[in-house]
Amino acid sequence: MEQRTFQIDDQWCMIHYAEQPSGFAVLIIGDRGHFVEQGSSFWLQHPGRLRILEHLKGYGYTLFSSNFYGANWGSVKSVELATKLYDKFMKSEIANDKIHILAEGTGALVAFELMKKLGSKIRSVVLKNPCLSLKWQLEKEKENKLFYKKVLYEVAEAFEIDYTESESFISNSEAMPNLTDTPVQIIHVLNSFQKGQAALYRRLQRYNKNVRLAYLLPEKRYKIPYIINKFYKEHETYL
């Protein structure tokens, strides 16, 4: 059995099994276009993500994920679902209870909240092209009115507020994440680099010495699974 799917709160979840499991597990939290459905997922259908998935499975990792309500923008209910998924995974699978996280884009917003909720249960975190805050993302999207409105609608739906309240809700949100001392590796592919993002990363490093940065040119994407695996292995010296 390579993977199995099940539901929590009407959201499809999926577990990917390694042929020779190492006992370590990775929670995948995708970007706003991420999905998990019965028998399939974005990571199974996208060639680049599938390579990362297969690479980590090859090193014995059991990977698990959820649909997380689609474009959730770090909503309370998506974080609660992630916590339920962790609990269910630990009850049904044989794995070390200290997990790794792999989050992409807006999935980082869920990861930041999970780092607070699960604390020492999170061994390390890899963030690929992360969205660092709702406030920063809204400023970025202002350049494109169509996407700007789309973000406002998605945030309203995710946080169950009126569309007219979205702008003020985002404006009052945190400008930067308050990280714990969990080790974090940021991987940024430079073709999606945004003005001011490097400064945000450096600011994040000033407040958390456990944050590492890796910038990759698009043609070097093949290095991503190797960077992830190396970082995870560095934080498996303790049980």
PDB file of N, CA, C and O in Angstrom, residues 158-217:
ATOM      1  N   ALA A 158     -12.240  31.839   4.451  1.00  0.00           N
ATOM      2  CA  ALA A 158     -11.419  31.033   5.361  1.00  0.00           C
ATOM      3  C   ALA A 158     -11.675  31.374   6.827  1.00  0.00           C
ATOM      4  O   ALA A 158     -11.751  30.485   7.678  1.00  0.00           O
ATOM      5  N   PHE A 159     -11.815  32.676   7.113  1.00  0.00           N
ATOM      6  CA  PHE A 159     -11.985  33.114   8.500  1.00  0.00           C
ATOM      7  C   PHE A 159     -13.447  33.379   8.865  1.00  0.00           C
ATOM      8  O   PHE A 159     -13.744  33.860   9.952  1.00  0.00           O
ATOM      9  N   GLU A 160     -14.332  33.067   7.890  1.00  0.00           N
ATOM     10  CA  GLU A 160     -15.783  33.179   8.098  1.00  0.00           C
ATOM     11  C   GLU A 160     -16.188  34.580   8.552  1.00  0.00           C
ATOM     12  O   GLU A 160     -16.860  34.765   9.561  1.00  0.00           O
ATOM     13  N   ILE A 161     -15.719  35.557   7.778  1.00  0.00           N
ATOM     14  CA  ILE A 161     -16.081  36.954   8.012  1.00  0.00           C
ATOM     15  C   ILE A 161     -16.695  37.513   6.734  1.00  0.00           C
ATOM     16  O   ILE A 161     -16.620  36.892   5.676  1.00  0.00           O
ATOM     17  N   ASP A 162     -17.302  38.692   6.813  1.00  0.00           N
ATOM     18  CA  ASP A 162     -17.872  39.327   5.636  1.00  0.00           C
ATOM     19  C   ASP A 162     -16.754  39.844   4.737  1.00  0.00           C
ATOM     20  O   ASP A 162     -15.723  40.316   5.228  1.00  0.00           O
ATOM     21  N   TYR A 163     -16.982  39.770   3.423  1.00  0.00           N
ATOM     22  CA  TYR A 163     -15.972  40.235   2.461  1.00  0.00           C
ATOM     23  C   TYR A 163     -15.543  41.676   2.736  1.00  0.00           C
ATOM     24  O   TYR A 163     -14.368  42.017   2.594  1.00  0.00           O
ATOM     25  N   THR A 164     -16.486  42.513   3.155  1.00  0.00           N
ATOM     26  CA  THR A 164     -16.188  43.931   3.395  1.00  0.00           C
ATOM     27  C   THR A 164     -15.265  44.136   4.591  1.00  0.00           C
ATOM     28  O   THR A 164     -14.707  45.219   4.769  1.00  0.00           O
ATOM     29  N   GLU A 165     -15.095  43.104   5.406  1.00  0.00           N
ATOM     30  CA  GLU A 165     -14.248  43.196   6.592  1.00  0.00           C
ATOM     31  C   GLU A 165     -12.831  42.679   6.337  1.00  0.00           C
ATOM     32  O   GLU A 165     -11.955  42.814   7.198  1.00  0.00           O
ATOM     33  N   SER A 166     -12.619  42.083   5.167  1.00  0.00           N
ATOM     34  CA  SER A 166     -11.342  41.415   4.892  1.00  0.00           C
ATOM     35  C   SER A 166     -10.138  42.341   4.998  1.00  0.00           C
ATOM     36  O   SER A 166      -9.125  42.008   5.620  1.00  0.00           O
ATOM     37  N   GLU A 167     -10.225  43.522   4.377  1.00  0.00           N
ATOM     38  CA  GLU A 167      -9.078  44.438   4.376  1.00  0.00           C
ATOM     39  C   GLU A 167      -8.678  44.843   5.792  1.00  0.00           C
ATOM     40  O   GLU A 167      -7.491  44.815   6.138  1.00  0.00           O
ATOM     41  N   SER A 168      -9.646  45.227   6.607  1.00  0.00           N
ATOM     42  CA  SER A 168      -9.322  45.645   7.972  1.00  0.00           C
ATOM     43  C   SER A 168      -8.841  44.465   8.803  1.00  0.00           C
ATOM     44  O   SER A 168      -7.940  44.612   9.638  1.00  0.00           O
ATOM     45  N   PHE A 169      -9.410  43.271   8.545  1.00  0.00           N
ATOM     46  CA  PHE A 169      -8.973  42.062   9.257  1.00  0.00           C
ATOM     47  C   PHE A 169      -7.500  41.781   8.969  1.00  0.00           C
ATOM     48  O   PHE A 169      -6.710  41.524   9.882  1.00  0.00           O
ATOM     49  N   ILE A 170      -7.142  41.879   7.686  1.00  0.00           N
ATOM     50  CA  ILE A 170      -5.753  41.620   7.296  1.00  0.00           C
ATOM     51  C   ILE A 170      -4.822  42.718   7.826  1.00  0.00           C
ATOM     52  O   ILE A 170      -3.723  42.438   8.301  1.00  0.00           O
ATOM     53  N   SER A 171      -5.276  43.960   7.756  1.00  0.00           N
ATOM     54  CA  SER A 171      -4.455  45.089   8.230  1.00  0.00           C
ATOM     55  C   SER A 171      -4.135  44.979   9.711  1.00  0.00           C
ATOM     56  O   SER A 171      -3.072  45.426  10.169  1.00  0.00           O
ATOM     57  N   ASN A 172      -5.038  44.365  10.468  1.00  0.00           N
ATOM     58  CA  ASN A 172      -4.845  44.215  11.913  1.00  0.00           C
ATOM     59  C   ASN A 172      -4.118  42.924  12.290  1.00  0.00           C
ATOM     60  O   ASN A 172      -3.897  42.655  13.474  1.00  0.00           O
ATOM     61  N   SER A 173      -3.763  42.134  11.282  1.00  0.00           N
ATOM     62  CA  SER A 173      -3.044  40.884  11.560  1.00  0.00           C
ATOM     63  C   SER A 173      -1.563  41.158  11.768  1.00  0.00           C
ATOM     64  O   SER A 173      -1.063  42.257  11.489  1.00  0.00           O
ATOM     65  N   GLU A 174      -0.851  40.152  12.240  1.00  0.00           N
ATOM     66  CA  GLU A 174       0.584  40.286  12.509  1.00  0.00           C
ATOM     67  C   GLU A 174       1.361  40.507  11.212  1.00  0.00           C
ATOM     68  O   GLU A 174       1.105  39.846  10.206  1.00  0.00           O
ATOM     69  N   ALA A 175       2.322  41.427  11.260  1.00  0.00           N
ATOM     70  CA  ALA A 175       3.140  41.699  10.074  1.00  0.00           C
ATOM     71  C   ALA A 175       4.206  40.629   9.862  1.00  0.00           C
ATOM     72  O   ALA A 175       4.627  40.363   8.737  1.00  0.00           O
ATOM     73  N   MET A 176       4.649  40.010  10.955  1.00  0.00           N
ATOM     74  CA  MET A 176       5.662  38.968  10.900  1.00  0.00           C
ATOM     75  C   MET A 176       5.294  37.855  11.863  1.00  0.00           C
ATOM     76  O   MET A 176       4.698  38.111  12.921  1.00  0.00           O
ATOM     77  N   PRO A 177       5.639  36.606  11.547  1.00  0.00           N
ATOM     78  CA  PRO A 177       5.323  35.504  12.450  1.00  0.00           C
ATOM     79  C   PRO A 177       6.187  35.540  13.714  1.00  0.00           C
ATOM     80  O   PRO A 177       7.357  35.930  13.661  1.00  0.00           O
ATOM     81  N   ASN A 178       5.592  35.158  14.821  1.00  0.00           N
ATOM     82  CA  ASN A 178       6.351  35.001  16.064  1.00  0.00           C
ATOM     83  C   ASN A 178       6.781  33.545  16.168  1.00  0.00           C
ATOM     84  O   ASN A 178       5.998  32.679  16.559  1.00  0.00           O
ATOM     85  N   LEU A 179       8.004  33.274  15.788  1.00  0.00           N
ATOM     86  CA  LEU A 179       8.487  31.898  15.736  1.00  0.00           C
ATOM     87  C   LEU A 179       8.928  31.382  17.096  1.00  0.00           C
ATOM     88  O   LEU A 179       9.365  32.139  17.952  1.00  0.00           O
ATOM     89  N   THR A 180       8.814  30.074  17.256  1.00  0.00           N
ATOM     90  CA  THR A 180       9.372  29.406  18.429  1.00  0.00           C
ATOM     91  C   THR A 180      10.841  29.135  18.125  1.00  0.00           C
ATOM     92  O   THR A 180      11.385  29.616  17.134  1.00  0.00           O
ATOM     93  N   ASP A 181      11.492  28.322  18.938  1.00  0.00           N
ATOM     94  CA  ASP A 181      12.900  27.998  18.678  1.00  0.00           C
ATOM     95  C   ASP A 181      13.058  26.754  17.811  1.00  0.00           C
ATOM     96  O   ASP A 181      14.144  26.185  17.704  1.00  0.00           O
ATOM     97  N   THR A 182      11.981  26.336  17.153  1.00  0.00           N
ATOM     98  CA  THR A 182      12.041  25.194  16.247  1.00  0.00           C
ATOM     99  C   THR A 182      12.948  25.514  15.063  1.00  0.00           C
ATOM    100  O   THR A 182      12.845  26.594  14.481  1.00  0.00           O
ATOM    101  N   PRO A 183      13.847  24.609  14.677  1.00  0.00           N
ATOM    102  CA  PRO A 183      14.711  24.849  13.513  1.00  0.00           C
ATOM    103  C   PRO A 183      13.890  25.016  12.230  1.00  0.00           C
ATOM    104  O   PRO A 183      12.994  24.207  11.952  1.00  0.00           O
ATOM    105  N   VAL A 184      14.192  26.053  11.451  1.00  0.00           N
ATOM    106  CA  VAL A 184      13.449  26.359  10.229  1.00  0.00           C
ATOM    107  C   VAL A 184      14.421  26.543   9.061  1.00  0.00           C
ATOM    108  O   VAL A 184      15.400  27.275   9.177  1.00  0.00           O
ATOM    109  N   GLN A 185      14.125  25.880   7.955  1.00  0.00           N
ATOM    110  CA  GLN A 185      14.862  26.063   6.705  1.00  0.00           C
ATOM    111  C   GLN A 185      13.934  26.686   5.675  1.00  0.00           C
ATOM    112  O   GLN A 185      12.881  26.127   5.344  1.00  0.00           O
ATOM    113  N   ILE A 186      14.285  27.873   5.164  1.00  0.00           N
ATOM    114  CA  ILE A 186      13.518  28.509   4.098  1.00  0.00           C
ATOM    115  C   ILE A 186      14.221  28.247   2.766  1.00  0.00           C
ATOM    116  O   ILE A 186      15.421  28.492   2.634  1.00  0.00           O
ATOM    117  N   ILE A 187      13.472  27.725   1.800  1.00  0.00           N
ATOM    118  CA  ILE A 187      13.985  27.518   0.445  1.00  0.00           C
ATOM    119  C   ILE A 187      13.214  28.441  -0.485  1.00  0.00           C
ATOM    120  O   ILE A 187      11.977  28.370  -0.553  1.00  0.00           O
ATOM    121  N   HIS A 188      13.927  29.319  -1.184  1.00  0.00           N
ATOM    122  CA  HIS A 188      13.245  30.251  -2.084  1.00  0.00           C
ATOM    123  C   HIS A 188      13.776  30.110  -3.496  1.00  0.00           C
ATOM    124  O   HIS A 188      14.962  30.285  -3.744  1.00  0.00           O
ATOM    125  N   VAL A 189      12.849  29.767  -4.416  1.00  0.00           N
ATOM    126  CA  VAL A 189      13.188  29.696  -5.836  1.00  0.00           C
ATOM    127  C   VAL A 189      13.076  31.099  -6.416  1.00  0.00           C
ATOM    128  O   VAL A 189      12.027  31.737  -6.330  1.00  0.00           O
ATOM    129  N   LEU A 190      14.131  31.597  -6.984  1.00  0.00           N
ATOM    130  CA  LEU A 190      14.252  33.021  -7.298  1.00  0.00           C
ATOM    131  C   LEU A 190      13.333  33.551  -8.389  1.00  0.00           C
ATOM    132  O   LEU A 190      13.112  34.748  -8.472  1.00  0.00           O
ATOM    133  N   ASN A 191      12.731  32.701  -9.204  1.00  0.00           N
ATOM    134  CA  ASN A 191      11.846  33.234 -10.242  1.00  0.00           C
ATOM    135  C   ASN A 191      10.552  33.787  -9.661  1.00  0.00           C
ATOM    136  O   ASN A 191       9.805  34.479 -10.340  1.00  0.00           O
ATOM    137  N   SER A 192      10.280  33.489  -8.405  1.00  0.00           N
ATOM    138  CA  SER A 192       9.080  34.040  -7.769  1.00  0.00           C
ATOM    139  C   SER A 192       9.457  35.051  -6.690  1.00  0.00           C
ATOM    140  O   SER A 192       8.692  35.318  -5.779  1.00  0.00           O
ATOM    141  N   PHE A 193      10.666  35.585  -6.800  1.00  0.00           N
ATOM    142  CA  PHE A 193      11.140  36.511  -5.766  1.00  0.00           C
ATOM    143  C   PHE A 193      10.373  37.825  -5.827  1.00  0.00           C
ATOM    144  O   PHE A 193      10.139  38.371  -6.893  1.00  0.00           O
ATOM    145  N   GLN A 194       9.962  38.317  -4.684  1.00  0.00           N
ATOM    146  CA  GLN A 194       9.194  39.552  -4.613  1.00  0.00           C
ATOM    147  C   GLN A 194      10.012  40.648  -3.935  1.00  0.00           C
ATOM    148  O   GLN A 194      10.820  40.374  -3.050  1.00  0.00           O
ATOM    149  N   LYS A 195       9.754  41.873  -4.351  1.00  0.00           N
ATOM    150  CA  LYS A 195      10.449  43.017  -3.780  1.00  0.00           C
ATOM    151  C   LYS A 195      10.256  43.061  -2.264  1.00  0.00           C
ATOM    152  O   LYS A 195       9.141  42.979  -1.771  1.00  0.00           O
ATOM    153  N   GLY A 196      11.345  43.188  -1.538  1.00  0.00           N
ATOM    154  CA  GLY A 196      11.278  43.305  -0.086  1.00  0.00           C
ATOM    155  C   GLY A 196      11.262  41.984   0.654  1.00  0.00           C
ATOM    156  O   GLY A 196      11.376  41.954   1.880  1.00  0.00           O
ATOM    157  N   GLN A 197      11.136  40.859  -0.082  1.00  0.00           N
ATOM    158  CA  GLN A 197      11.033  39.579   0.607  1.00  0.00           C
ATOM    159  C   GLN A 197      12.348  39.162   1.262  1.00  0.00           C
ATOM    160  O   GLN A 197      12.350  38.594   2.347  1.00  0.00           O
ATOM    161  N   ALA A 198      13.467  39.464   0.605  1.00  0.00           N
ATOM    162  CA  ALA A 198      14.766  39.125   1.193  1.00  0.00           C
ATOM    163  C   ALA A 198      14.950  39.821   2.537  1.00  0.00           C
ATOM    164  O   ALA A 198      15.474  39.244   3.484  1.00  0.00           O
ATOM    165  N   ALA A 199      14.492  41.077   2.614  1.00  0.00           N
ATOM    166  CA  ALA A 199      14.595  41.826   3.866  1.00  0.00           C
ATOM    167  C   ALA A 199      13.746  41.185   4.956  1.00  0.00           C
ATOM    168  O   ALA A 199      14.151  41.146   6.134  1.00  0.00           O
ATOM    169  N   LEU A 200      12.583  40.664   4.574  1.00  0.00           N
ATOM    170  CA  LEU A 200      11.720  39.981   5.543  1.00  0.00           C
ATOM    171  C   LEU A 200      12.387  38.713   6.065  1.00  0.00           C
ATOM    172  O   LEU A 200      12.328  38.420   7.259  1.00  0.00           O
ATOM    173  N   TYR A 201      13.017  37.973   5.167  1.00  0.00           N
ATOM    174  CA  TYR A 201      13.718  36.765   5.580  1.00  0.00           C
ATOM    175  C   TYR A 201      14.841  37.097   6.566  1.00  0.00           C
ATOM    176  O   TYR A 201      15.022  36.424   7.586  1.00  0.00           O
ATOM    177  N   ARG A 202      15.612  38.149   6.246  1.00  0.00           N
ATOM    178  CA  ARG A 202      16.719  38.523   7.127  1.00  0.00           C
ATOM    179  C   ARG A 202      16.194  38.983   8.498  1.00  0.00           C
ATOM    180  O   ARG A 202      16.802  38.701   9.523  1.00  0.00           O
ATOM    181  N   ARG A 203      15.074  39.685   8.472  1.00  0.00           N
ATOM    182  CA  ARG A 203      14.464  40.127   9.731  1.00  0.00           C
ATOM    183  C   ARG A 203      14.032  38.916  10.569  1.00  0.00           C
ATOM    184  O   ARG A 203      14.211  38.895  11.783  1.00  0.00           O
ATOM    185  N   LEU A 204      13.495  37.920   9.884  1.00  0.00           N
ATOM    186  CA  LEU A 204      13.087  36.691  10.562  1.00  0.00           C
ATOM    187  C   LEU A 204      14.299  36.021  11.207  1.00  0.00           C
ATOM    188  O   LEU A 204      14.222  35.521  12.340  1.00  0.00           O
ATOM    189  N   GLN A 205      15.416  36.033  10.505  1.00  0.00           N
ATOM    190  CA  GLN A 205      16.645  35.437  11.041  1.00  0.00           C
ATOM    191  C   GLN A 205      17.141  36.177  12.279  1.00  0.00           C
ATOM    192  O   GLN A 205      17.693  35.574  13.199  1.00  0.00           O
ATOM    193  N   ARG A 206      16.982  37.497  12.313  1.00  0.00           N
ATOM    194  CA  ARG A 206      17.442  38.274  13.460  1.00  0.00           C
ATOM    195  C   ARG A 206      16.705  37.881  14.736  1.00  0.00           C
ATOM    196  O   ARG A 206      17.279  37.894  15.819  1.00  0.00           O
ATOM    197  N   TYR A 207      15.430  37.528  14.585  1.00  0.00           N
ATOM    198  CA  TYR A 207      14.627  37.155  15.746  1.00  0.00           C
ATOM    199  C   TYR A 207      14.710  35.670  16.072  1.00  0.00           C
ATOM    200  O   TYR A 207      14.310  35.251  17.153  1.00  0.00           O
ATOM    201  N   ASN A 208      15.188  34.886  15.141  1.00  0.00           N
ATOM    202  CA  ASN A 208      15.305  33.448  15.372  1.00  0.00           C
ATOM    203  C   ASN A 208      16.569  32.936  14.704  1.00  0.00           C
ATOM    204  O   ASN A 208      16.633  32.809  13.489  1.00  0.00           O
ATOM    205  N   LYS A 209      17.572  32.637  15.509  1.00  0.00           N
ATOM    206  CA  LYS A 209      18.863  32.187  14.989  1.00  0.00           C
ATOM    207  C   LYS A 209      18.795  30.787  14.402  1.00  0.00           C
ATOM    208  O   LYS A 209      19.759  30.325  13.790  1.00  0.00           O
ATOM    209  N   ASN A 210      17.654  30.104  14.596  1.00  0.00           N
ATOM    210  CA  ASN A 210      17.498  28.761  14.046  1.00  0.00           C
ATOM    211  C   ASN A 210      16.960  28.769  12.625  1.00  0.00           C
ATOM    212  O   ASN A 210      16.672  27.714  12.062  1.00  0.00           O
ATOM    213  N   VAL A 211      16.798  29.965  12.024  1.00  0.00           N
ATOM    214  CA  VAL A 211      16.287  30.072  10.651  1.00  0.00           C
ATOM    215  C   VAL A 211      17.443  30.087   9.654  1.00  0.00           C
ATOM    216  O   VAL A 211      18.365  30.885   9.775  1.00  0.00           O
ATOM    217  N   ARG A 212      17.371  29.200   8.668  1.00  0.00           N
ATOM    218  CA  ARG A 212      18.365  29.159   7.592  1.00  0.00           C
ATOM    219  C   ARG A 212      17.708  29.580   6.284  1.00  0.00           C
ATOM    220  O   ARG A 212      16.524  29.361   6.072  1.00  0.00           O
ATOM    221  N   LEU A 213      18.508  30.147   5.383  1.00  0.00           N
ATOM    222  CA  LEU A 213      18.002  30.576   4.076  1.00  0.00           C
ATOM    223  C   LEU A 213      18.763  29.876   2.958  1.00  0.00           C
ATOM    224  O   LEU A 213      19.978  29.709   3.030  1.00  0.00           O
ATOM    225  N   ALA A 214      18.025  29.466   1.935  1.00  0.00           N
ATOM    226  CA  ALA A 214      18.642  28.893   0.737  1.00  0.00           C
ATOM    227  C   ALA A 214      17.920  29.454  -0.476  1.00  0.00           C
ATOM    228  O   ALA A 214      16.696  29.311  -0.599  1.00  0.00           O
ATOM    229  N   TYR A 215      18.666  30.139  -1.359  1.00  0.00           N
ATOM    230  CA  TYR A 215      18.088  30.682  -2.581  1.00  0.00           C
ATOM    231  C   TYR A 215      18.517  29.800  -3.752  1.00  0.00           C
ATOM    232  O   TYR A 215      19.692  29.441  -3.868  1.00  0.00           O
ATOM    233  N   LEU A 216      17.550  29.465  -4.614  1.00  0.00           N
ATOM    234  CA  LEU A 216      17.844  28.614  -5.760  1.00  0.00           C
ATOM    235  C   LEU A 216      17.373  29.271  -7.053  1.00  0.00           C
ATOM    236  O   LEU A 216      16.284  29.852  -7.104  1.00  0.00           O
ATOM    237  N   LEU A 217      18.192  29.167  -8.101  1.00  0.00           N
ATOM    238  CA  LEU A 217      17.748  29.554  -9.428  1.00  0.00           C
ATOM    239  C   LEU A 217      16.761  28.501  -9.931  1.00  0.00           C
ATOM    240  O   LEU A 217      16.838  27.342  -9.516  1.00  0.00           O
TER     241      LEU A 217
END
